[in-house]
Tab-separated table of C-alpha atoms and ligand atoms in Angstrom:
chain	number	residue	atom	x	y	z
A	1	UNK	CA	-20.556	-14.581	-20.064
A	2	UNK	CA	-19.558	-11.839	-17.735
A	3	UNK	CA	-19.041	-8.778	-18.436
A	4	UNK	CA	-16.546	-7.677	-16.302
A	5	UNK	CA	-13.948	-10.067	-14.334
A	6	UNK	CA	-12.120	-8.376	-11.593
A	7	UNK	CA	-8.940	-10.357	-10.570
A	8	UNK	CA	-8.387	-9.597	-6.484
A	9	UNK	CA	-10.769	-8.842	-3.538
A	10	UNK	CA	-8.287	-6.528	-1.907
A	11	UNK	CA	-9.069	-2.741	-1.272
A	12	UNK	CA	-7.944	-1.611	-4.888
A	13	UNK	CA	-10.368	-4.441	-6.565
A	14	UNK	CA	-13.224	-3.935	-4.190
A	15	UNK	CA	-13.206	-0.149	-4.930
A	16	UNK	CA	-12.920	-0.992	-8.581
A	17	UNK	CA	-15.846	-3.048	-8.603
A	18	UNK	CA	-17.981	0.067	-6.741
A	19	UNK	CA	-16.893	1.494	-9.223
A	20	UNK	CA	-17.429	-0.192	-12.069
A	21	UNK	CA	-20.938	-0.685	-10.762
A	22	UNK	CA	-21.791	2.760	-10.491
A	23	UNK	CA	-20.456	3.443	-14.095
A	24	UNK	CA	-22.214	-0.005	-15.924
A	25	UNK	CA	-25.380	-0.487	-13.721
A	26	UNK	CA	-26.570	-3.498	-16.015
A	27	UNK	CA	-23.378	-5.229	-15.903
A	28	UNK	CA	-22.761	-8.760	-14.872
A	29	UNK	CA	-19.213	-8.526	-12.309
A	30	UNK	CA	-17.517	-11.693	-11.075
A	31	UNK	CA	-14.581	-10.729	-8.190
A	32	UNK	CA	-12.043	-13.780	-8.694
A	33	UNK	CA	-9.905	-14.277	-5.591
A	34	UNK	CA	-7.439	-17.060	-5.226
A	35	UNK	CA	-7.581	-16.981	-0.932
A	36	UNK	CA	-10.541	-17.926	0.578
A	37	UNK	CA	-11.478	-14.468	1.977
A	38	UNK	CA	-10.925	-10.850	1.332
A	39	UNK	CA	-8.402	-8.942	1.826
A	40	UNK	CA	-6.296	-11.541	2.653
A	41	UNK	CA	-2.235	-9.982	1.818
A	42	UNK	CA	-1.536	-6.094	1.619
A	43	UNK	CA	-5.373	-4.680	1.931
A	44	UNK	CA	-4.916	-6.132	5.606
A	45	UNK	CA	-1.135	-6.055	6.518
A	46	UNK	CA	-0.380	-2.406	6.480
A	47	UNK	CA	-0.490	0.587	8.934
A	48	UNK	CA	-3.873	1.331	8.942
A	49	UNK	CA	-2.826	5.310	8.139
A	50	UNK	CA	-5.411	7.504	5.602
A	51	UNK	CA	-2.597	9.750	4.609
A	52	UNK	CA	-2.805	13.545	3.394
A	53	UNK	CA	-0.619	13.492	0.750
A	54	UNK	CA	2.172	15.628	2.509
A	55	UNK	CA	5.173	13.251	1.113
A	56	UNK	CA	4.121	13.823	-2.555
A	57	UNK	CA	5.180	16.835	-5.019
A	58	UNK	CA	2.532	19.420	-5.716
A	59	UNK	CA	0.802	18.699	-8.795
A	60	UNK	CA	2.011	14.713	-8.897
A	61	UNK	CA	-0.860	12.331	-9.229
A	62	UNK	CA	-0.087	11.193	-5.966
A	63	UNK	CA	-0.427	14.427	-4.320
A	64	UNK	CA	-3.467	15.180	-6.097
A	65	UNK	CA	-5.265	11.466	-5.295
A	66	UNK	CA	-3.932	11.917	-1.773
A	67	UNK	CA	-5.529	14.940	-1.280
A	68	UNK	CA	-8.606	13.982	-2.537
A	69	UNK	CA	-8.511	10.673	-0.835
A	70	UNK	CA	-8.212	12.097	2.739
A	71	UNK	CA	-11.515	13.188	2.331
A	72	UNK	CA	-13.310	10.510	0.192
A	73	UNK	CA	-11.900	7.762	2.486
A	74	UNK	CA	-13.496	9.834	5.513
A	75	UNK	CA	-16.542	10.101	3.756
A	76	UNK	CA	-16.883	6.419	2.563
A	77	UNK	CA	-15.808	5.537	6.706
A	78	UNK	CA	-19.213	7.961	7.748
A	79	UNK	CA	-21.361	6.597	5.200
A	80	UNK	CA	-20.431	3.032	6.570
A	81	UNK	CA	-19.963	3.661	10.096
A	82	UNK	CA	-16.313	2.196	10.085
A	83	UNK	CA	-14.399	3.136	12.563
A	84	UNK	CA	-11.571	5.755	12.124
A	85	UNK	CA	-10.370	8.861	13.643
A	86	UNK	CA	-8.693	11.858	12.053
A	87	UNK	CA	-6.518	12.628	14.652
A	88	UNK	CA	-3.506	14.273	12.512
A	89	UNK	CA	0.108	13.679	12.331
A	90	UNK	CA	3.332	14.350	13.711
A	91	UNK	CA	6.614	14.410	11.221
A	92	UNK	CA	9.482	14.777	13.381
A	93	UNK	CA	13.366	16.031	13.115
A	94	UNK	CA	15.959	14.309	15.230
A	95	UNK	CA	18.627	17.401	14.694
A	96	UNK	CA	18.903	20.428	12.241
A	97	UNK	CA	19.812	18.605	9.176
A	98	UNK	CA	16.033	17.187	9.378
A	99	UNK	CA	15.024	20.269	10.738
A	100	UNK	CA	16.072	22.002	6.858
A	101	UNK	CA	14.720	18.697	5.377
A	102	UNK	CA	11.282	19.289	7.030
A	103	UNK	CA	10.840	22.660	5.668
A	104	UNK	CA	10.756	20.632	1.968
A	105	UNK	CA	7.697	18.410	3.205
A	106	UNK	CA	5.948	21.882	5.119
A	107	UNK	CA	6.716	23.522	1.687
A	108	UNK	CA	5.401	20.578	-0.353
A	109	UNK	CA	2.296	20.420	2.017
A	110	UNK	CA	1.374	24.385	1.637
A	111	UNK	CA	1.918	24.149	-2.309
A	112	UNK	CA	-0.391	21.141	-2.109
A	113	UNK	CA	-3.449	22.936	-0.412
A	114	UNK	CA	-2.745	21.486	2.942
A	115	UNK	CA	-3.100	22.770	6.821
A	116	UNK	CA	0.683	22.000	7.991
A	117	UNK	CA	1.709	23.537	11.225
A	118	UNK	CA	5.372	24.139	12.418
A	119	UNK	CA	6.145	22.842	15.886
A	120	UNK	CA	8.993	23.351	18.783
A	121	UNK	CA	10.417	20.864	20.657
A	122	UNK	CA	8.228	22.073	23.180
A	123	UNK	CA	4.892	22.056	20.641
A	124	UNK	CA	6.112	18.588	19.512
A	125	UNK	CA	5.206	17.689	23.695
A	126	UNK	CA	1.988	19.007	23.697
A	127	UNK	CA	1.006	16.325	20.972
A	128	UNK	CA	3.551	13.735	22.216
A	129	UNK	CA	4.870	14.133	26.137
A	130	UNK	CA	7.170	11.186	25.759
A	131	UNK	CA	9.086	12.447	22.640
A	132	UNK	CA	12.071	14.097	22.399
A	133	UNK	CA	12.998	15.568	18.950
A	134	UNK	CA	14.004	19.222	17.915
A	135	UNK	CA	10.909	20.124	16.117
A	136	UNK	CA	8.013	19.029	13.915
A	137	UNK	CA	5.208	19.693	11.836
A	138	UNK	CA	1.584	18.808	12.334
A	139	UNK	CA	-0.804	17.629	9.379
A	140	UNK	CA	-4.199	17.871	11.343
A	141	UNK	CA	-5.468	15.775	7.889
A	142	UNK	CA	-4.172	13.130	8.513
A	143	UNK	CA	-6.014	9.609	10.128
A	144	UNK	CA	-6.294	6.372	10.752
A	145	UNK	CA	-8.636	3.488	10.055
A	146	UNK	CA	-8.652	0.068	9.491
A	147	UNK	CA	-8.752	-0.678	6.172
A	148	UNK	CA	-10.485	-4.675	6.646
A	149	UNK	CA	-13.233	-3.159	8.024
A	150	UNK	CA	-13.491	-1.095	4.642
A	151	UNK	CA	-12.821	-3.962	2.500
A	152	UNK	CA	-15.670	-5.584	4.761
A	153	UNK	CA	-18.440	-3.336	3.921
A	154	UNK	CA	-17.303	-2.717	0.206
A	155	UNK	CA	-17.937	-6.623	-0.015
A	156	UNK	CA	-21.070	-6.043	1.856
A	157	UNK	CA	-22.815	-3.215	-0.451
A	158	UNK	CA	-21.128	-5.014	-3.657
A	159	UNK	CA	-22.742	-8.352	-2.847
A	160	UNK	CA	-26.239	-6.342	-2.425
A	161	UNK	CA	-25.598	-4.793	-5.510
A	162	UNK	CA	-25.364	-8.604	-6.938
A	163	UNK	CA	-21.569	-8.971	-7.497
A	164	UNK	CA	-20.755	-12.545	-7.758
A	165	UNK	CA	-17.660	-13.526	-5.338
A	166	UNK	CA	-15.768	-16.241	-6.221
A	167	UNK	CA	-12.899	-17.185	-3.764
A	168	UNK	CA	-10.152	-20.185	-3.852
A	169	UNK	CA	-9.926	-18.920	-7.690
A	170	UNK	CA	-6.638	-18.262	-9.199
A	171	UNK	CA	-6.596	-16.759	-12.030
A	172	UNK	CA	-3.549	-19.158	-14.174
A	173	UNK	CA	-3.988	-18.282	-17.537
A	174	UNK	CA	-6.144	-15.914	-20.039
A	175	UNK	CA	-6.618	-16.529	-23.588
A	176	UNK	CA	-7.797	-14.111	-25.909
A	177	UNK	CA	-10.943	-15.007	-28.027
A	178	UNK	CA	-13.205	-13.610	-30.537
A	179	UNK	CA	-15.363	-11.222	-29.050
A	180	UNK	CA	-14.423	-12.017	-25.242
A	181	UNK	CA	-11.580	-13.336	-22.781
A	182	UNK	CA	-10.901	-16.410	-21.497
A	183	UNK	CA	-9.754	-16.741	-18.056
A	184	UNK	CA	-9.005	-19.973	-16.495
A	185	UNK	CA	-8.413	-20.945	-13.380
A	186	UNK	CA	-7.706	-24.752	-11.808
A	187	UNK	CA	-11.471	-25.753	-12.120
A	188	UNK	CA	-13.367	-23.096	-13.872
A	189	UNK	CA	-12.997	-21.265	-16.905
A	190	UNK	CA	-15.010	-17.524	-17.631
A	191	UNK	CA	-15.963	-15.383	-20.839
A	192	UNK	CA	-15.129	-12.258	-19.993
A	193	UNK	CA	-16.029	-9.008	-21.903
A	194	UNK	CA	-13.149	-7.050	-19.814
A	195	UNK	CA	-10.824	-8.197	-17.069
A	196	UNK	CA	-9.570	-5.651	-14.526
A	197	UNK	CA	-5.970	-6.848	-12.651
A	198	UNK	CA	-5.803	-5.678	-9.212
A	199	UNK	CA	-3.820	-8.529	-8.429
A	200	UNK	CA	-1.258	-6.505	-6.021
A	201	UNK	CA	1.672	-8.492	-5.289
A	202	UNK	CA	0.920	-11.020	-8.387
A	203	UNK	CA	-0.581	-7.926	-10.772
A	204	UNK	CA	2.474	-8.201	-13.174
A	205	UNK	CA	2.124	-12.341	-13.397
A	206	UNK	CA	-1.377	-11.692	-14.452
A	207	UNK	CA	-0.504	-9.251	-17.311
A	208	UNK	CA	2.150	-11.751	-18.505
A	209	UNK	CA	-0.371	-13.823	-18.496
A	210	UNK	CA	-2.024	-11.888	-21.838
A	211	UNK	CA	1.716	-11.621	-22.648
A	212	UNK	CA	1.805	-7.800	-22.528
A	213	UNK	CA	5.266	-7.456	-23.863
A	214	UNK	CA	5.112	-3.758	-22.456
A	215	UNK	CA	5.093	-5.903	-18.252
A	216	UNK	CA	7.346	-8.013	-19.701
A	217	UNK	CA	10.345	-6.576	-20.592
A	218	UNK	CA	9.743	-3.112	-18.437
A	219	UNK	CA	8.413	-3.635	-15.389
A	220	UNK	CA	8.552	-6.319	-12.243
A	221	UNK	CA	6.626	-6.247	-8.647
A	222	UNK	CA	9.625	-6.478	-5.996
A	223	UNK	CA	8.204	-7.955	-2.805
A	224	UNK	CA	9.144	-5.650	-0.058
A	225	UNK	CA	8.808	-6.637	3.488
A	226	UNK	CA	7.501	-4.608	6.750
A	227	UNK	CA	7.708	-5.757	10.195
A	228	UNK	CA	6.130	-4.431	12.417
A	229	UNK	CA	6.323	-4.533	16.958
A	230	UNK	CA	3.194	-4.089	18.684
A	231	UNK	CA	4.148	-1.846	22.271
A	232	UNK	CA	3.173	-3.706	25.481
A	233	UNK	CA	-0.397	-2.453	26.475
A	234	UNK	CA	1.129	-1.468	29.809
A	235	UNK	CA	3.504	1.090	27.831
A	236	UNK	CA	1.245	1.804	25.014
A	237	UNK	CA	0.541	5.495	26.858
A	238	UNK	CA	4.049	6.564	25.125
A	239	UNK	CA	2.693	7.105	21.490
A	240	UNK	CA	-0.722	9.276	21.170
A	241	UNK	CA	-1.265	9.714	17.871
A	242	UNK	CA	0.872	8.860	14.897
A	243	UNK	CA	5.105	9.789	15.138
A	244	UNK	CA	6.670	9.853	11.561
A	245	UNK	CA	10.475	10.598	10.668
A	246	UNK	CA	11.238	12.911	7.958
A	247	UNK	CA	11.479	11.117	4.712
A	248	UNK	CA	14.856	10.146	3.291
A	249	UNK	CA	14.108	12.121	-0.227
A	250	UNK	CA	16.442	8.977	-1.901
A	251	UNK	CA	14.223	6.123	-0.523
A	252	UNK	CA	10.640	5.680	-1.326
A	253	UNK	CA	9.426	4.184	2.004
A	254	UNK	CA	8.059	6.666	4.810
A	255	UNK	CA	10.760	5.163	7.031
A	256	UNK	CA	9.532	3.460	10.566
A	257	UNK	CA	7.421	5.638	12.813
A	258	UNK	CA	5.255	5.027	15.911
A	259	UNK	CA	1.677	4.628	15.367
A	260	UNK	CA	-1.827	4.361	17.640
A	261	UNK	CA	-3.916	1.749	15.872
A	262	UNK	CA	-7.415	2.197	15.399
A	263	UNK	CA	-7.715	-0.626	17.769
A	264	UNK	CA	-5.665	1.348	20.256
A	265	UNK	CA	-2.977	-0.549	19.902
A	266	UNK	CA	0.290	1.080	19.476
A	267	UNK	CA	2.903	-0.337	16.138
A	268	UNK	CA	6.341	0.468	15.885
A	269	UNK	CA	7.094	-0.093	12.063
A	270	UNK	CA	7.555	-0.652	9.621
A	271	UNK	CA	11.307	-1.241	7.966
A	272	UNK	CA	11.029	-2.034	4.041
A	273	UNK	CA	13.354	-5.041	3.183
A	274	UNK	CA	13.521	-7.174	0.746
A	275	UNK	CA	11.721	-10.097	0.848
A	276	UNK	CA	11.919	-13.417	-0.524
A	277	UNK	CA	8.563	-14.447	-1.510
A	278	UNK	CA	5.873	-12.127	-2.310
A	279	UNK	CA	3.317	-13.830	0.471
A	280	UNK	CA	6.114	-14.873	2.727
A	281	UNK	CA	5.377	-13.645	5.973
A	282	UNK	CA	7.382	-16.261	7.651
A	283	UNK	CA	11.016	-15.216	7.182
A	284	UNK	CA	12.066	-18.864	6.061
A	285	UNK	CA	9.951	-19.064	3.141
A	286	UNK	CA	12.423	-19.003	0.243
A	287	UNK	CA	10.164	-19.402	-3.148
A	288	UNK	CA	11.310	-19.846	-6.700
A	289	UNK	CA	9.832	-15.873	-6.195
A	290	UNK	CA	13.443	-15.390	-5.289
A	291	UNK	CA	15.037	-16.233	-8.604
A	292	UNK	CA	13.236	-14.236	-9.998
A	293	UNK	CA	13.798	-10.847	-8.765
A	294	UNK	CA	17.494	-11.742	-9.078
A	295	UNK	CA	16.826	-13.097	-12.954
A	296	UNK	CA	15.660	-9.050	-13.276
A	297	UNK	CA	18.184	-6.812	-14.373
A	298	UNK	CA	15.843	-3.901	-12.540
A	299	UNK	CA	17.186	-5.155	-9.477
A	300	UNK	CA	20.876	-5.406	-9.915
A	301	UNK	CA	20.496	-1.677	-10.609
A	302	UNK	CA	17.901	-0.767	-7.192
A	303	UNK	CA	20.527	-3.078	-4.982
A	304	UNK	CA	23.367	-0.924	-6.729
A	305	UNK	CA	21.851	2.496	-5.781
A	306	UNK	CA	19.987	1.316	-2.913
A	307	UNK	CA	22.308	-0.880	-1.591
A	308	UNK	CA	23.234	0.881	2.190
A	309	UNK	CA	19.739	1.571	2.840
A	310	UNK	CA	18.768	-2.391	1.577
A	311	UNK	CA	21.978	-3.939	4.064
A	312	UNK	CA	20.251	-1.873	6.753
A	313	UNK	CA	16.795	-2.743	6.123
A	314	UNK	CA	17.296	-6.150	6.275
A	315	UNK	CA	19.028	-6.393	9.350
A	316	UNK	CA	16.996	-4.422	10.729
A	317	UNK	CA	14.265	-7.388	9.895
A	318	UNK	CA	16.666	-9.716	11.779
A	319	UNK	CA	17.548	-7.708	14.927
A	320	UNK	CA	15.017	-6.625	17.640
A	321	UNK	CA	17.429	-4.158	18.632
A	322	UNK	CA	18.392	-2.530	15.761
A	323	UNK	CA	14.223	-1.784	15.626
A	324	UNK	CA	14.595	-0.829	18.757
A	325	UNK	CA	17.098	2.072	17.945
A	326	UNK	CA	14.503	3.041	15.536
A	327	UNK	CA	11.820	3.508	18.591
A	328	UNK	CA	14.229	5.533	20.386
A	329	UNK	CA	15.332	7.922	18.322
A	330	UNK	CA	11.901	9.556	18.686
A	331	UNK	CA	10.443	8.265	21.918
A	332	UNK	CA	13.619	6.906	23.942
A	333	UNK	CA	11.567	5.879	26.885
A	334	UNK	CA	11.020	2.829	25.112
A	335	UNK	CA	12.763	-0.363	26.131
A	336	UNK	CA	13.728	-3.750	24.440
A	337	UNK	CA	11.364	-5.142	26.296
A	338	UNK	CA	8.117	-3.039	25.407
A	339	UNK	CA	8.093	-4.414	22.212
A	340	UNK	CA	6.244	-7.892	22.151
A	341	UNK	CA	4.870	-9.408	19.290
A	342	UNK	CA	5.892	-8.999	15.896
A	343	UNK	CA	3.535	-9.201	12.394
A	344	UNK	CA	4.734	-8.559	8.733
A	345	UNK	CA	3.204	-7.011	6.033
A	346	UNK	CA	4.562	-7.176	2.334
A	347	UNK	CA	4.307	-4.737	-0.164
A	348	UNK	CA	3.933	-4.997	-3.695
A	349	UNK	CA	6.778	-2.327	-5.293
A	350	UNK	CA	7.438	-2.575	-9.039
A	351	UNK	CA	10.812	-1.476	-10.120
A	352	UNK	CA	11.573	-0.793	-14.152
A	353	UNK	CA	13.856	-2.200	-15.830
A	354	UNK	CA	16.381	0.511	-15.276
A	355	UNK	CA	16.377	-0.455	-12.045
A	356	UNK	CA	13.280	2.605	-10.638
A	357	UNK	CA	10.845	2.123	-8.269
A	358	UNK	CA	7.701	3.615	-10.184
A	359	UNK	CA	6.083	5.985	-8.222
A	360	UNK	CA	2.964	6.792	-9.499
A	361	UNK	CA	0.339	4.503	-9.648
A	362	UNK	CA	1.078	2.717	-13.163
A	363	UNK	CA	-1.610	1.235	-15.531
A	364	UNK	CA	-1.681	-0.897	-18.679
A	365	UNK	CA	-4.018	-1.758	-21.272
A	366	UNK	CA	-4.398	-5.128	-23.104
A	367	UNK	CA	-6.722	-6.746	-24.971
A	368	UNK	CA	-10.357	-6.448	-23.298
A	369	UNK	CA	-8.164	-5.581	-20.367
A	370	UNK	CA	-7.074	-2.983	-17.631
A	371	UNK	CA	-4.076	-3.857	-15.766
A	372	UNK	CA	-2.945	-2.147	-11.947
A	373	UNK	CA	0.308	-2.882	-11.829
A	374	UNK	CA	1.443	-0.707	-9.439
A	375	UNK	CA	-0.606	0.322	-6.324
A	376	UNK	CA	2.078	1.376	-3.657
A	377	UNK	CA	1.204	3.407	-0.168
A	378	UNK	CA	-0.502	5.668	-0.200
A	379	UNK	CA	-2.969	3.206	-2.316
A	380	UNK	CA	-5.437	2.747	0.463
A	381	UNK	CA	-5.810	5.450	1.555
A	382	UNK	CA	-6.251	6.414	-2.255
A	383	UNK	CA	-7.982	3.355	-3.357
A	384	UNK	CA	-11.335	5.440	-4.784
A	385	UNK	CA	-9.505	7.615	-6.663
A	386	UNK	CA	-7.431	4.999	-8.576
A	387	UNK	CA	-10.711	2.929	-8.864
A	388	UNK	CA	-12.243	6.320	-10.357
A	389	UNK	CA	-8.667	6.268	-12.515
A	390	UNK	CA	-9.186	2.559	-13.727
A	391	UNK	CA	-12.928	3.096	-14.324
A	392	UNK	CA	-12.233	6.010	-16.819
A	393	UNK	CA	-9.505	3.540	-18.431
A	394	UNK	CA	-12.321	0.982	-18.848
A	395	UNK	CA	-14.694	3.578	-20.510
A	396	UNK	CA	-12.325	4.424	-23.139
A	397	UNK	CA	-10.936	1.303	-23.897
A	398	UNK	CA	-14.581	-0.372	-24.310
A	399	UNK	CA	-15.669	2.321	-26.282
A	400	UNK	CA	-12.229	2.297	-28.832
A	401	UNK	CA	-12.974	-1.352	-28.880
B	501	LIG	C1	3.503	-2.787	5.429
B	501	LIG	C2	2.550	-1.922	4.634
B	501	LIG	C3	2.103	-0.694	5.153
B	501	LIG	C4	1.222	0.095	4.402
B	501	LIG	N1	0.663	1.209	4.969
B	501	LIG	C5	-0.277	1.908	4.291
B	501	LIG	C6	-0.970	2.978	4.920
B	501	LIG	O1	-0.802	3.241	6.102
B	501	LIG	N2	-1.857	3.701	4.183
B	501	LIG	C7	-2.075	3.429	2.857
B	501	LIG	O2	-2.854	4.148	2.221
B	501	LIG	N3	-1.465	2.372	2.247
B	501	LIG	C8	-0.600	1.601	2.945
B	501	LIG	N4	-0.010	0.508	2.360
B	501	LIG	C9	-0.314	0.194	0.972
B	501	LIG	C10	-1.659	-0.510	0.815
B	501	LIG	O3	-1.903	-1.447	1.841
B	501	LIG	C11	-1.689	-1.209	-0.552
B	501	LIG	O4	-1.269	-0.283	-1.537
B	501	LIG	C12	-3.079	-1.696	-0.910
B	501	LIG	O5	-3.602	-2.498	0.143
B	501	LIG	C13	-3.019	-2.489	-2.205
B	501	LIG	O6	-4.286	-3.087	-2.383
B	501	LIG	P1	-4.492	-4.165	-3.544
B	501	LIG	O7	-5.932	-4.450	-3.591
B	501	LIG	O8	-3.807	-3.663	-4.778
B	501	LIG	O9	-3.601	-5.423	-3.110
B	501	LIG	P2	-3.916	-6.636	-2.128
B	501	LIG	O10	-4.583	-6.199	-0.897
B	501	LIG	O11	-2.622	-7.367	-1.975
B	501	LIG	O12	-4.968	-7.500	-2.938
B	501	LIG	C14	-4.650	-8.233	-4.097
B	501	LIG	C15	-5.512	-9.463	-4.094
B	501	LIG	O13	-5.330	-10.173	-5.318
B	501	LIG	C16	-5.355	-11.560	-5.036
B	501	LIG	N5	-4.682	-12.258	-6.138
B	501	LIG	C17	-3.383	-12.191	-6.501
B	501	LIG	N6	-3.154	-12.956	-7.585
B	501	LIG	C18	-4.330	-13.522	-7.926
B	501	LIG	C19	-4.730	-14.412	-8.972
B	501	LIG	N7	-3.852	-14.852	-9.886
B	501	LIG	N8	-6.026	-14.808	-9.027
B	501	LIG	C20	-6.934	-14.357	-8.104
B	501	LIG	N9	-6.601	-13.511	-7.092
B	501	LIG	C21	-5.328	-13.083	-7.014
B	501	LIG	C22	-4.624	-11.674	-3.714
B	501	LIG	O14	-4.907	-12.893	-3.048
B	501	LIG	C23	-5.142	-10.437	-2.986
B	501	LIG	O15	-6.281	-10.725	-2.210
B	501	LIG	C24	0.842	-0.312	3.094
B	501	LIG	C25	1.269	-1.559	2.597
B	501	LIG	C26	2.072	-2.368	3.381
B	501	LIG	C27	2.415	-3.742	2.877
């Protein structure tokens, strides 16, 4: 008997487990993974950004984890020696309509506690010489990292802190028993005292699983797809640092910006389109995933108020070009033909019922269970202080229990 399962070695799991380790120092942790390795879907397909919390409104838990999590992440990446840089970031307005719609975010960022700095056109150069926009703002806090190499030495410390990884385990079924939980997988079964979800783009399968009526009728993980271009090396001296739009306050995703790698490589991307599978990075994969998100009636009502922004996501997947537009509209020195190869990364977005995309991080409690059923961006970045979240979830549920 264990007593604590955690379902998924990706960021949010791995910092759960620190967690949980910290909190129970005598308990026995399994980490259940269905791939054969870490970090495997979005813990390792995203942009590699530790974000400031400038998007989120003051006082939101976002905001709040975000701002904490600037500075935790940086401090886990020091302890660790991973490499990352906090080299700020640039949130730029194409015209004065974004110009009035970046004084929201500067206003959002002061109210949250956060350095923000207005910029010129002319400022905007200093940071960036190859863009040309009418203004920006500058959130110094901001950084990037990749967030592998964090998963990497999580999985380090936890397995010398005797964490039992078990890969090529998916979790199929749980059963609830007296005094424990069963969780099967294709070979194995476990007794579990408590099982924590951090499942990402399967969390809400693995709550049905305990047939939490609450997942079932309310909520569903939409698969959401970003590509992303890498910039030829021999143009990659066009993007410094990181190059964000303003957000579009009706859609949830940051929009497709221009971003240094901590590799030095340089990403354009990514768009946010829906997907058809939730690990189908190859376009053509068309999974019974499909059916469904159309089966939900969550989605009818997203496509319905979503629906111009969805058309132009998705062709936007399709067409080089149309990405290419994207590029330009901040840095047009770019050309078609800077952009080489392309990569996807998938997120895990759960929409209610009424057809929402949940913002905040979302949690749900079953029996001898914690479930994370919704971990969007900036969740990496943020991925001790929702562990720190679950952990507290965990405590109160085992001791009401
Ligand atoms: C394109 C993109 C860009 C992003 N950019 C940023 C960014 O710049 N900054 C930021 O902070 N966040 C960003 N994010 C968000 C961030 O990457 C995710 O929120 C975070 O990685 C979620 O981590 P996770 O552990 O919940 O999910 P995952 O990393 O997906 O891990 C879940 C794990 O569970 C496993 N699993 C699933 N089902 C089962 C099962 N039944 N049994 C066993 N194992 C199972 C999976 O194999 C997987 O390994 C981005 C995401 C994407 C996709």
């Amino acid at each position: 008997m264990h007593s604590f399962a955690i379902v998924g070695a990706g960021i949010l799991g791995l910092a759960t487990c620190l967690k949980i380790r910290e909190r129970f120092p005598d308990a026995s942790i399994v980490v259940l993974e269905k791939e054969s390795d870490f970090a495997a879907h979005q813990s390792s397909h995203n942009s590699g950004v530790i974000h400031s919390g400038i998007y989120y409104k003051p006082g939101s838990q976002k905001s709040r984890f975000a701002r904490a999590a600037s500075q935790s992440m940086t401090a886990f990446c020091q302890a660790h020696d991973v490499n990352h840089r906090i080299c700020g970031k640039l949130i730029v307005a194409r015209d004065n309509e974004e110009l009035k719609r970046l004084d929201v975010s500067y206003d959002n960022g002061r109210r949250s506690g956060l350095r923000v700095e207005k910029l010129s056109s002319e400022e905007v150069r200093g940071h960036e010489p190859h863009a040309r926009v009418h203004g920006g703002l500058f959130v110094p806090e901001a950084g990037i990292v990749d967030y592998k190499d964090v998963c990497r030495k999580l999985v380090d410390r936890l397995k010398n802190l005797g964490v039992e990884f078990r890969y090529r385990e998916e979790v199929r079924a749980l059963k609830e028993e007296r005094g424990h939980l069963g969780v099967f997988t294709r070979e194995n079964s476990y007794k579990v005292g408590m099982l924590i979800n951090c499942a990402g783009l399967h969390s809400d399968s693995v709550a049905l699983m305990q047939g939490l009526s609450a997942a079932r009728k309310q909520f569903q993980v939409v698969p959401f797809r970003g590509d992303f271009y890498t910039l030829k090396a021999s143009r990659a001296h066009l993007v410094k640092g990181l190059i964000y739009p303003v957000p579009n306050p009706k859609y949830p995703f940051l929009g497709v910006h221009l971003g240094r790698l901590i590799s030095d490589k340089v990403e354009v991307g990514p768009n946010a389109a829906l997907n058809f599978s939730r690990e189908g990075y190859d376009r053509s994969i068309v999974s019974r995933e499909l059916a469904r998100t159309l089966a939900f009636p969550g989605f009818w009502k997203m496509a319905g108020n979503y629906w111009k922004e969805g058309v132009a996501e998705i062709w936007r997947s399709y067409n080089k070009q149309a990405f290419l537009r994207a590029a330009q509209r901040y840095v047009p020195e770019i050309q078609l033909d800077d952009l080489d190869t392309v990569h996807a990364g998938i997120r895990a977005q759960t929409l209610s019922r009424a057809g929402r995309m949940l913002d905040d991080f979302e949690v749900l409690t079953g029996y001898r269970s914690v479930h994370l059923i919704n971990a969007p961006s900036p969740a990496a970045t943020c991925s001790f202080e929702i562990a720190g979240f679950i952990v507290d979830r965990v405590a109160r549920h085992r001791a009401e229990h």
